[in-house]
PDB file of C-alpha atoms in Angstrom:
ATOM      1  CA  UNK A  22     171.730  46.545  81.361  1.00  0.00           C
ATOM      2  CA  UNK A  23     169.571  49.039  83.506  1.00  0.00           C
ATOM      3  CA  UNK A  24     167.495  51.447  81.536  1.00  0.00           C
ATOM      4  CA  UNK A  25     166.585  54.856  83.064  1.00  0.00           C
ATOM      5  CA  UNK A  26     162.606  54.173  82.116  1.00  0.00           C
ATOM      6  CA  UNK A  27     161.936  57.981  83.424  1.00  0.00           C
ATOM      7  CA  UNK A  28     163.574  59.137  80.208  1.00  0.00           C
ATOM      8  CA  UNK A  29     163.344  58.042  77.081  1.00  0.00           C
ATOM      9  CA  UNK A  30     164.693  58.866  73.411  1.00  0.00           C
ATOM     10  CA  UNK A  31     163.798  58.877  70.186  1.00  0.00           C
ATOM     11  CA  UNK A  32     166.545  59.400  67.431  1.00  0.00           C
ATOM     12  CA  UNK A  33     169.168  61.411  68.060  1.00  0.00           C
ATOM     13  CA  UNK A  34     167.662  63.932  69.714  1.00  0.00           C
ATOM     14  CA  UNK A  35     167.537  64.893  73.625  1.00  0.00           C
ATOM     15  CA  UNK A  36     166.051  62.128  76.088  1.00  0.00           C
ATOM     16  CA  UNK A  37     162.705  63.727  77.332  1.00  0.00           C
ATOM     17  CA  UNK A  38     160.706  62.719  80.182  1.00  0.00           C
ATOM     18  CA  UNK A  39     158.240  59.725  79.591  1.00  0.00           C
ATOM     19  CA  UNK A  40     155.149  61.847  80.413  1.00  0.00           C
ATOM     20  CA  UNK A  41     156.006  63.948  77.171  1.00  0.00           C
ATOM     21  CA  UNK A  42     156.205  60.794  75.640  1.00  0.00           C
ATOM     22  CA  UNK A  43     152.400  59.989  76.061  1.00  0.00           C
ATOM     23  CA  UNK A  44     148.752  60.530  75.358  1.00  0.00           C
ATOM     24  CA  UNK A  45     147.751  64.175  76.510  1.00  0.00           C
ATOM     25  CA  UNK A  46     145.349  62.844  79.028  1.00  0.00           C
ATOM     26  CA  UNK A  47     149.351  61.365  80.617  1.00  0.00           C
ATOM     27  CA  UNK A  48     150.612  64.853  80.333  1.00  0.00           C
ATOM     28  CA  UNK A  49     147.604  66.164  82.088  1.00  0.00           C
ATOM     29  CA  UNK A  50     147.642  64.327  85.079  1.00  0.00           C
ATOM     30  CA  UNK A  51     151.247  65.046  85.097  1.00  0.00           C
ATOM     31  CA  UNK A  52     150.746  68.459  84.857  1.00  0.00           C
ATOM     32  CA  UNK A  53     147.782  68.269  87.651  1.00  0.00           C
ATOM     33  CA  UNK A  54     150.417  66.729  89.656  1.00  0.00           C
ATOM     34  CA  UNK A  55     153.097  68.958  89.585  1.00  0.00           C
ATOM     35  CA  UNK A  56     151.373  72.297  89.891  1.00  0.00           C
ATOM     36  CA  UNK A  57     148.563  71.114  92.677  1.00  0.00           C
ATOM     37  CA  UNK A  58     147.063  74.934  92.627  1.00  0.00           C
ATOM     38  CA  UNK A  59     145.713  74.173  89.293  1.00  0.00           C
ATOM     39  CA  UNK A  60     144.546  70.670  90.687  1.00  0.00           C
ATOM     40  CA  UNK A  61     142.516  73.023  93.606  1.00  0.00           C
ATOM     41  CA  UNK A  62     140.885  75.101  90.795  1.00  0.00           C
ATOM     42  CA  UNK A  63     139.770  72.346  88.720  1.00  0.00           C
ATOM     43  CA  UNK A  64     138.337  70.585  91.843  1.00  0.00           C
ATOM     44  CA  UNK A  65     136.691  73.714  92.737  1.00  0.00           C
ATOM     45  CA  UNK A  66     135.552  74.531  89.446  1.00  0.00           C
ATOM     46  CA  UNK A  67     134.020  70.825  89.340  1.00  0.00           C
ATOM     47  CA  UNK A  68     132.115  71.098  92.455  1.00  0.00           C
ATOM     48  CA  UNK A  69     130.447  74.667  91.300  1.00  0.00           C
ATOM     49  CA  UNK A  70     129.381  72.838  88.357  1.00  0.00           C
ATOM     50  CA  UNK A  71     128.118  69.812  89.847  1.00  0.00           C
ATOM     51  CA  UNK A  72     126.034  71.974  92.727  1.00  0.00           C
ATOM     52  CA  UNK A  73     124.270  73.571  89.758  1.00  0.00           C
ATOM     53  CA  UNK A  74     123.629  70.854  88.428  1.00  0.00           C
ATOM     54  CA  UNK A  75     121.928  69.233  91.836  1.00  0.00           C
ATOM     55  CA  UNK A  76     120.455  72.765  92.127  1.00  0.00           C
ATOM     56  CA  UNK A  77     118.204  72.492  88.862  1.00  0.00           C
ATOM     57  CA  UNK A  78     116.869  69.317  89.541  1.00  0.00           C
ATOM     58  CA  UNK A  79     115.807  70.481  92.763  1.00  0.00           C
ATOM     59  CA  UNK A  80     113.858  73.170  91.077  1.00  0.00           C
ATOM     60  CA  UNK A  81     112.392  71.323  88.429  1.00  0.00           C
ATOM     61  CA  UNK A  82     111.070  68.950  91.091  1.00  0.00           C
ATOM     62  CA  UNK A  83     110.010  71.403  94.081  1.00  0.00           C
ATOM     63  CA  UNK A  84     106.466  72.656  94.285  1.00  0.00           C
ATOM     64  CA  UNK A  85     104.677  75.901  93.715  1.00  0.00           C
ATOM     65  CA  UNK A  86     105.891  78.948  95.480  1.00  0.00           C
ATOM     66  CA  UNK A  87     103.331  79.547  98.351  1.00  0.00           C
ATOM     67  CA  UNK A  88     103.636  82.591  99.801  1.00  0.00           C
ATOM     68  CA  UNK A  89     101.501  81.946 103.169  1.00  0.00           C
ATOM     69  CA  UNK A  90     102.521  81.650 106.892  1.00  0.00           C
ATOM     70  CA  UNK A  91     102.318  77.589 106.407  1.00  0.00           C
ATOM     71  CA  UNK A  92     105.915  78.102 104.767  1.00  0.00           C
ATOM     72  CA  UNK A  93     107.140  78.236 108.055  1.00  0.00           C
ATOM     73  CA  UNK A  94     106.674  74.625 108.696  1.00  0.00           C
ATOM     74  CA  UNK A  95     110.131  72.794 109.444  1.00  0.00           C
ATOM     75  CA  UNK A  96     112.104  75.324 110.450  1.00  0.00           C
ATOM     76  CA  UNK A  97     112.907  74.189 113.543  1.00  0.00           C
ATOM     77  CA  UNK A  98     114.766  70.861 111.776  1.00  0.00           C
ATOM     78  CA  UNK A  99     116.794  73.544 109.528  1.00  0.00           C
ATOM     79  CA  UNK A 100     117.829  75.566 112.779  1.00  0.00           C
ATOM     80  CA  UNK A 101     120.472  72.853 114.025  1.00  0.00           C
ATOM     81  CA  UNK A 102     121.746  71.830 110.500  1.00  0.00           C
ATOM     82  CA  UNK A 103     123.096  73.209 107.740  1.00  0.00           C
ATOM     83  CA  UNK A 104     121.596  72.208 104.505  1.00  0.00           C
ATOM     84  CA  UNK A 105     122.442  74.309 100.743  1.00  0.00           C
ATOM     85  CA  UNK A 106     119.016  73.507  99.151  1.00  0.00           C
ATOM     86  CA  UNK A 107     116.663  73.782 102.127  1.00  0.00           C
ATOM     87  CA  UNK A 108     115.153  75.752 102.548  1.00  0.00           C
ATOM     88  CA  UNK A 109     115.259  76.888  98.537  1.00  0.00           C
ATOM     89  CA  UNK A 110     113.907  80.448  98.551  1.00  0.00           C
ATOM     90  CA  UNK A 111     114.672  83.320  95.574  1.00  0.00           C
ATOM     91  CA  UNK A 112     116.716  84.751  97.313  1.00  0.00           C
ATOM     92  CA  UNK A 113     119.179  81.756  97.668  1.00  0.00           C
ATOM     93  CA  UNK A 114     118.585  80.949  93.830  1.00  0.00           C
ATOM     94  CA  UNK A 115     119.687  84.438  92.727  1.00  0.00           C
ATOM     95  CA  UNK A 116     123.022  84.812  94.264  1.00  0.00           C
ATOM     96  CA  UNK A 117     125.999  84.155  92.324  1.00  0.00           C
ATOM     97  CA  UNK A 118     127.327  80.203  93.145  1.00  0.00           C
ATOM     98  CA  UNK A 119     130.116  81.228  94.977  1.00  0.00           C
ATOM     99  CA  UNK A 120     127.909  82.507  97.970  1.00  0.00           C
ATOM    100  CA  UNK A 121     124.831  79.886  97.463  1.00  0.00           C
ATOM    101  CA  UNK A 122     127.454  76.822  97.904  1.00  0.00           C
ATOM    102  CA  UNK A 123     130.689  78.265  99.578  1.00  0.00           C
ATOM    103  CA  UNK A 124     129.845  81.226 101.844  1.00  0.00           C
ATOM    104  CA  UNK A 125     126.159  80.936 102.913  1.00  0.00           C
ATOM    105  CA  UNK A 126     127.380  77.458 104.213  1.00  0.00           C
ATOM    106  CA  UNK A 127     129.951  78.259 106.316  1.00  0.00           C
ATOM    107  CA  UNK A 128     128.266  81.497 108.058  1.00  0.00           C
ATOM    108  CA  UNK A 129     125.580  79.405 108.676  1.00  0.00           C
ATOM    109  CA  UNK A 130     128.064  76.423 110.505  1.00  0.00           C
ATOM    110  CA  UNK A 131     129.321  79.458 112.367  1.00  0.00           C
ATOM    111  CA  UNK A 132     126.074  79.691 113.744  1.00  0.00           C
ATOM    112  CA  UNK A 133     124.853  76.280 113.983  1.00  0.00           C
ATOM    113  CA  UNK A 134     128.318  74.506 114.776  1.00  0.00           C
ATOM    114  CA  UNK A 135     130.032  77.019 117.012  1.00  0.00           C
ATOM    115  CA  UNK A 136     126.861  78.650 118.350  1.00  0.00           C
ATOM    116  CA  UNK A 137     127.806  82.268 117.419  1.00  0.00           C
ATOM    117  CA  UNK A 138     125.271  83.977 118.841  1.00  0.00           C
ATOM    118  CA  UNK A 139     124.789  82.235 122.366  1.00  0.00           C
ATOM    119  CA  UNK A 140     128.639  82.888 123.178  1.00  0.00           C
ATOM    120  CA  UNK A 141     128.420  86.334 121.998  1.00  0.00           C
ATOM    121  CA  UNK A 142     125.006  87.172 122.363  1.00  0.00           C
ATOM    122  CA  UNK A 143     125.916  91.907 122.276  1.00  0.00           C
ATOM    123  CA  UNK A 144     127.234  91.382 118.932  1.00  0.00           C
ATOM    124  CA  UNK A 145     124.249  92.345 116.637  1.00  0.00           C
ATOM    125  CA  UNK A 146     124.075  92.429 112.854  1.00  0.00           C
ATOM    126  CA  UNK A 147     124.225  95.739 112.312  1.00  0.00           C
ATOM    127  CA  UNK A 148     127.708  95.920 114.472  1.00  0.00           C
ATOM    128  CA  UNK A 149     129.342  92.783 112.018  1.00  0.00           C
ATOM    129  CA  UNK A 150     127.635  95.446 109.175  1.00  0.00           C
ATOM    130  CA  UNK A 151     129.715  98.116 110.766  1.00  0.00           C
ATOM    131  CA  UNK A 152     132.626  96.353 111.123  1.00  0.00           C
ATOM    132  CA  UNK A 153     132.619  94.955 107.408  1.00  0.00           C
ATOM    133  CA  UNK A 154     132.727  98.583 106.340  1.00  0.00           C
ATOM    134  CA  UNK A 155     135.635  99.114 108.124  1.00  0.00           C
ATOM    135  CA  UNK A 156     137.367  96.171 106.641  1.00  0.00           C
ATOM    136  CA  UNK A 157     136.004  97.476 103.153  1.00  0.00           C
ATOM    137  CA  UNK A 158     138.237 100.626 104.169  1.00  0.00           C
ATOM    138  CA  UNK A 159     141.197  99.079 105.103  1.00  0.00           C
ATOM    139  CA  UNK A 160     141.478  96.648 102.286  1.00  0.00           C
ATOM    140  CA  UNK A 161     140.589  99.765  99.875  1.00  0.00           C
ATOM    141  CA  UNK A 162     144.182 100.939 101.417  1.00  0.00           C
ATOM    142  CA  UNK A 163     146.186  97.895 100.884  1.00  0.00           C
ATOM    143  CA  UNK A 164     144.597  96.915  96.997  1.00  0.00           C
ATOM    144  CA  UNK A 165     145.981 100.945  96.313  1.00  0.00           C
ATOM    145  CA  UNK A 166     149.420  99.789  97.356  1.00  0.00           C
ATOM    146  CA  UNK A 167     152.411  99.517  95.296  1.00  0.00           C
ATOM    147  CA  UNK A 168     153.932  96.228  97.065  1.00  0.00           C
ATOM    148  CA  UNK A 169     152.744  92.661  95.578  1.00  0.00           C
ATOM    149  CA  UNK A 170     152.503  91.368  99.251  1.00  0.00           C
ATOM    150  CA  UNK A 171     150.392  94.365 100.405  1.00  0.00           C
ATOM    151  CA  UNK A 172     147.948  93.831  97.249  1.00  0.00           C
ATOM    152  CA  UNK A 173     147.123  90.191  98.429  1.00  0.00           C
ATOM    153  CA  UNK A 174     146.770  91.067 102.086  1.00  0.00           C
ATOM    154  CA  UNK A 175     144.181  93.348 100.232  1.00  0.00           C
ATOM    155  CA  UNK A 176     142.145  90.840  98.756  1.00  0.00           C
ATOM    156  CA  UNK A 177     142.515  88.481 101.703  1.00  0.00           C
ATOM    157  CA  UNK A 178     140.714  91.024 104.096  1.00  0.00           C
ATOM    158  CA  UNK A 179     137.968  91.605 101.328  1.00  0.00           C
ATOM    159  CA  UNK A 180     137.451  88.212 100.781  1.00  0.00           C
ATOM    160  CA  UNK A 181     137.099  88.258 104.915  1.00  0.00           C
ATOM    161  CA  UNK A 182     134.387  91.195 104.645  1.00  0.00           C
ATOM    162  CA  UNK A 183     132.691  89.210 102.160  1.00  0.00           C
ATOM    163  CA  UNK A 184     131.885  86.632 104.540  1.00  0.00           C
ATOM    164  CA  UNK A 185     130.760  88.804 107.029  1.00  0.00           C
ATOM    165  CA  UNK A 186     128.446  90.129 105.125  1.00  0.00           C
ATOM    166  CA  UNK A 187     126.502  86.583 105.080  1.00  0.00           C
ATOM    167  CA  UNK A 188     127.586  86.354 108.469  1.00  0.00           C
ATOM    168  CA  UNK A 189     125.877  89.305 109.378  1.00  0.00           C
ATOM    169  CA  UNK A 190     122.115  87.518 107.534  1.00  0.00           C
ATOM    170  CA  UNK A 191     122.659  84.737 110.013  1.00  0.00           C
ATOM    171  CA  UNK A 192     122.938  86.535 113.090  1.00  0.00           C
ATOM    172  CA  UNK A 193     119.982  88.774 112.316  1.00  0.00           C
ATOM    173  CA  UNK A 194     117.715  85.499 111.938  1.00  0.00           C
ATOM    174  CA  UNK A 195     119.068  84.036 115.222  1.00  0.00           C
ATOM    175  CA  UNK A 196     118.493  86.428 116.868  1.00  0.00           C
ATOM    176  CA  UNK A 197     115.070  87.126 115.422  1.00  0.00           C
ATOM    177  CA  UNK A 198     114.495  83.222 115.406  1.00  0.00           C
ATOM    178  CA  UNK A 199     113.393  83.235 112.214  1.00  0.00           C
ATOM    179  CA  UNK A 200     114.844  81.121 109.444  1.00  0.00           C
ATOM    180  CA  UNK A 201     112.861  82.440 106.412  1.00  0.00           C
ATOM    181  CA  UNK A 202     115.125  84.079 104.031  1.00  0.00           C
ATOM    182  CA  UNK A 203     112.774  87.229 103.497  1.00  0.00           C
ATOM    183  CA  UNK A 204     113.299  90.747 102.551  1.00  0.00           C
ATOM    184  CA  UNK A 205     112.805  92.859 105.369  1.00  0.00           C
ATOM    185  CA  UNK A 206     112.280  96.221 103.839  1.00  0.00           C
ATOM    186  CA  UNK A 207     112.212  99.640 106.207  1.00  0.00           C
ATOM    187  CA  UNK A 208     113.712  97.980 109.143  1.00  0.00           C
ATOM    188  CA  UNK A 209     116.701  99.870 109.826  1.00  0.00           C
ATOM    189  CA  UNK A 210     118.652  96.930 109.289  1.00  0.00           C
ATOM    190  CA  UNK A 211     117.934  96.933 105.734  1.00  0.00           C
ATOM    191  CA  UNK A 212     119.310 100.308 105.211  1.00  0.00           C
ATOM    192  CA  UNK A 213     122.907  99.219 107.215  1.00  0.00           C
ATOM    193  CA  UNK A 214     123.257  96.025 104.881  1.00  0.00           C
ATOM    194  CA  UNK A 215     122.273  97.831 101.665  1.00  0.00           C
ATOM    195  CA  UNK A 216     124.900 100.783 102.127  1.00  0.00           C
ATOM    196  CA  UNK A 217     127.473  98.229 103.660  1.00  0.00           C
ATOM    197  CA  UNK A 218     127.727  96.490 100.362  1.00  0.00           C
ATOM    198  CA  UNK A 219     127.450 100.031  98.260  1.00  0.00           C
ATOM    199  CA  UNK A 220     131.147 101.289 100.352  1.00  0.00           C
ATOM    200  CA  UNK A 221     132.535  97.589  99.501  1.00  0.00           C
ATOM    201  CA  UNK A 222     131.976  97.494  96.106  1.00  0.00           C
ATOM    202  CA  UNK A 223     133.140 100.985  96.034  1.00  0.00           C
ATOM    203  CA  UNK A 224     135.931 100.955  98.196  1.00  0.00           C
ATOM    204  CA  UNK A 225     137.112  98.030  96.002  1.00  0.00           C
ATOM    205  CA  UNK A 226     137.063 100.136  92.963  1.00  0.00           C
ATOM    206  CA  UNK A 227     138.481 103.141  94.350  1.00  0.00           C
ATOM    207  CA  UNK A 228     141.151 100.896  95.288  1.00  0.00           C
ATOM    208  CA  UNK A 229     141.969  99.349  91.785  1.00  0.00           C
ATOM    209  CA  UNK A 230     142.000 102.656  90.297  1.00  0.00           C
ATOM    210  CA  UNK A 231     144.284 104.255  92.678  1.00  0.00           C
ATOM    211  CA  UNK A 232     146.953 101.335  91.329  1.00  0.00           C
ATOM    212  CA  UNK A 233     145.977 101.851  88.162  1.00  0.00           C
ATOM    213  CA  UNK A 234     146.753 105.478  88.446  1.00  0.00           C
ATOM    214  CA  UNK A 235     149.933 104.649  90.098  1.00  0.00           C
ATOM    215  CA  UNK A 236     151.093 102.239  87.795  1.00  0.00           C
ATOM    216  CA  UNK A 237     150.169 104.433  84.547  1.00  0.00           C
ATOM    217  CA  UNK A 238     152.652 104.580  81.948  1.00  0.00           C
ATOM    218  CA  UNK A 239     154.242 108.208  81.527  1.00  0.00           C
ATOM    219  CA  UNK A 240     154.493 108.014  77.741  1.00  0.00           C
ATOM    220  CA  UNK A 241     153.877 111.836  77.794  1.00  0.00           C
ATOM    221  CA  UNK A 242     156.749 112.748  80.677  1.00  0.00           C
ATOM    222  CA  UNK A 243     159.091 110.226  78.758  1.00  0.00           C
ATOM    223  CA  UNK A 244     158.143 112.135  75.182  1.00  0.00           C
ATOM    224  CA  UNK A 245     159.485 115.293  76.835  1.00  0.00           C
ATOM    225  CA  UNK A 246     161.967 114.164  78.025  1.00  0.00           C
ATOM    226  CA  UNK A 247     163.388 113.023  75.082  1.00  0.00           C
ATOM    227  CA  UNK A 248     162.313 115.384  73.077  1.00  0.00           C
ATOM    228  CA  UNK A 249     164.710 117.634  75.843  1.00  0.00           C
ATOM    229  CA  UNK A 250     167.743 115.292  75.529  1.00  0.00           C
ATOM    230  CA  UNK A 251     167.660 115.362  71.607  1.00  0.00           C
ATOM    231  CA  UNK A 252     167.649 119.650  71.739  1.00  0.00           C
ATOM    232  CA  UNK A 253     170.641 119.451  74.420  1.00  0.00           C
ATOM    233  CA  UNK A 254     172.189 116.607  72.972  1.00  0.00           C
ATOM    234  CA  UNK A 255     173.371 118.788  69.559  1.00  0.00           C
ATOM    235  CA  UNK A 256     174.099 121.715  71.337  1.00  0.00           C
ATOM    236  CA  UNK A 257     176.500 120.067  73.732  1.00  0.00           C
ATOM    237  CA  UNK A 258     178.421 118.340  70.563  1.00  0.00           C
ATOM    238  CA  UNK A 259     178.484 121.383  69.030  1.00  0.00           C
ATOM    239  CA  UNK A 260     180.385 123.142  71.584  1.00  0.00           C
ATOM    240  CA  UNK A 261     182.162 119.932  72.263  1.00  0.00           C
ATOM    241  CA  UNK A 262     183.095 119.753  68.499  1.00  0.00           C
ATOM    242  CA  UNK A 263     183.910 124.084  69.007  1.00  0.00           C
ATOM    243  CA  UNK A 264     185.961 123.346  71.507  1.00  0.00           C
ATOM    244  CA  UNK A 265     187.914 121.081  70.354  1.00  0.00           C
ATOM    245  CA  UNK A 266     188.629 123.352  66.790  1.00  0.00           C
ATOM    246  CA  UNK A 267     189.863 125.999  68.905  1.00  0.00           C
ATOM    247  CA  UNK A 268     192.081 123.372  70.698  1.00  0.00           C
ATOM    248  CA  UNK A 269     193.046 122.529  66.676  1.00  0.00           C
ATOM    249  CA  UNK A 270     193.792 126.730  66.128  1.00  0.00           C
ATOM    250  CA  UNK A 271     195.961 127.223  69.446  1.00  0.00           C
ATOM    251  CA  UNK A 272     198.281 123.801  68.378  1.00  0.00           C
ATOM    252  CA  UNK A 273     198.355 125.357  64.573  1.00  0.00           C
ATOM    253  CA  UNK A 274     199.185 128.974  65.612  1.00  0.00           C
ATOM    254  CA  UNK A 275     202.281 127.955  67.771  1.00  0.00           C
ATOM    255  CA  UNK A 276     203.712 125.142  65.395  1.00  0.00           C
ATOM    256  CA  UNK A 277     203.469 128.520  62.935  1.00  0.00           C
ATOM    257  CA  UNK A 278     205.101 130.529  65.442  1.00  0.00           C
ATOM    258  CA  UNK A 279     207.921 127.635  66.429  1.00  0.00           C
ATOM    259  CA  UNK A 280     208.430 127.241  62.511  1.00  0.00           C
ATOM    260  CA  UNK A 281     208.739 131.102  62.129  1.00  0.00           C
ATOM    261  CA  UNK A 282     211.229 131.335  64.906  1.00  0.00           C
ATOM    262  CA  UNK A 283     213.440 127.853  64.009  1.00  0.00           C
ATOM    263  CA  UNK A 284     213.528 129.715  60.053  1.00  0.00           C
ATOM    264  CA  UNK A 285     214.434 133.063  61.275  1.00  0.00           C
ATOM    265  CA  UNK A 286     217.096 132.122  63.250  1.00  0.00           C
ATOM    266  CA  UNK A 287     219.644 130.956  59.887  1.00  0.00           C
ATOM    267  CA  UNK A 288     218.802 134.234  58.521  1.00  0.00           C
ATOM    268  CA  UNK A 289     220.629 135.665  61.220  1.00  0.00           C
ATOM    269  CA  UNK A 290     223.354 133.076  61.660  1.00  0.00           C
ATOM    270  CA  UNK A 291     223.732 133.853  57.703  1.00  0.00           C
ATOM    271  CA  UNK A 292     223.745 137.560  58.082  1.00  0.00           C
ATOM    272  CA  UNK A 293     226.468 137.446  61.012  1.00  0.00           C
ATOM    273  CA  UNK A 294     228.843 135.535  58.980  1.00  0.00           C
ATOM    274  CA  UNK A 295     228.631 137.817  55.693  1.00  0.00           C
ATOM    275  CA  UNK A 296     229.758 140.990  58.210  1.00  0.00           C
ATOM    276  CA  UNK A 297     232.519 139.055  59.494  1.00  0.00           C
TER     277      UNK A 297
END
């Protein structure tokens, strides 16, 4: 006798799949299997969570902030690799995990793996900064759109712009050669990046609300428009139910006058004969 072990039933109900059958942490991994997206989420979610975790013990166990020129010591070792916790400024510290472990990382291999900067050494910071705006622009554009597809082409190109704008950090201290994450306020520079990510985050707005504004519900247009059909509505059955009466009156007026004729006409038949 071969049993279909991928089902199984209890009672007389419907066989149901063996996973449904088991423990939830079963059903989990069956569910983690089947939809993988959620799988990639988790994963992701795990790794955030474990890089914070790396990221507090490195605090708790790193030295004094010294704010002297001997912090400039092993930068050269930092220039050809690409390392998340060193160097361990503020500035790294403050930013939201996404761009500390995901971002930072990879605009920095861009540099130190594909050697940005030495194959295109006329593209400057302040021209990726330019060009990030532009992007901020066009995905504004697409996030306004009515289409599903067009909405996610939206987000793809700002999530692009959002990595140029670390991109654009990395190229400025290549081709400074400096490696200190620093705030270099009054350069020029500073000005570009700062307003860059002002028309992002705005252009990303403006861009929700347009759909939003799009997409509104027109409770107020609908109300009218009821409130229109229900006054035309009685009027027309009214003169529907008018016409139709005066239909009634026509058929009633010449059965009367067929009756009147067909009872007049013995009168005279009678009247013919009593002469004769």
């Amino acid at each position: 006798m071969v049993v279909d072990v991928r089902k199984l039933s209890i009672g007389p109900g419907p066989a149901r799949p063996v996973h449904q059958h088991g423990h939830f942490c079963v059903r989990a991994f069956h569910c983690l299997v089947s939809y993988p997206g959620y799988s990639l989420f988790i994963l992701f979610l795990l790794y955030l969570q474990i890089m914070d975790i790396i990221l507090y013990f490195k605090i708790r166990t790193r030295d004094s902030l010294d704010f002297s020129s001997s912090n400039q010591t092993n930068t050269q070792s930092v220039i050809h690799s690409v390392c998340i916790f060193n160097p361990l400024p503020i500035k790294k510290i403050m930013v939201e995990p996404i761009v500390h472990y995901v971002r930072s990382p990879l605009a920095e291999s861009v540099e130190t793996k594909l050697h940005f900067t030495y194959y295109f050494p006329f593209i400057s910071a302040n021209a990726i900064s330019y060009f990030h705006c532009f992007l901020s622009l066009v995905s504004m554009k697409f996030v306004a759109s009515e289409s599903f597809s067009r909405r996610q082409l939206g987000v793809v190109i700002f999530q692009f712009r959002t990595f140029l704008d670390c991109l654009d950090g990395v190229v400025f201290r290549a081709h400074s050669n400096n490696k200190r994450y620093k705030s270099y306020y009054g350069d020029f520079g500073y000005y570009v990046d700062a307003l860059s990510d002002i028309l992002g985050g705005t252009c990303l707005i403006i861009g929700c609300l347009l759909y939003f504004y799009k997409e509104r519900p027109f409770r107020s247009k609908s109300t009218a428009t009821a409130t229109i059909n229900s006054s035309v509505l009685p009027s027309s059955s009214a003169s529907d139910g008018g016409g139709e009466d005066s239909d009634l009156m026509i058929l009633n007026l010449e059965d009367d006058q067929s009756c009147s004729h067909v009872s007049s006409s013995p009168r005279k038949n009678d009247l013919s004969s009593n002469l004769l």
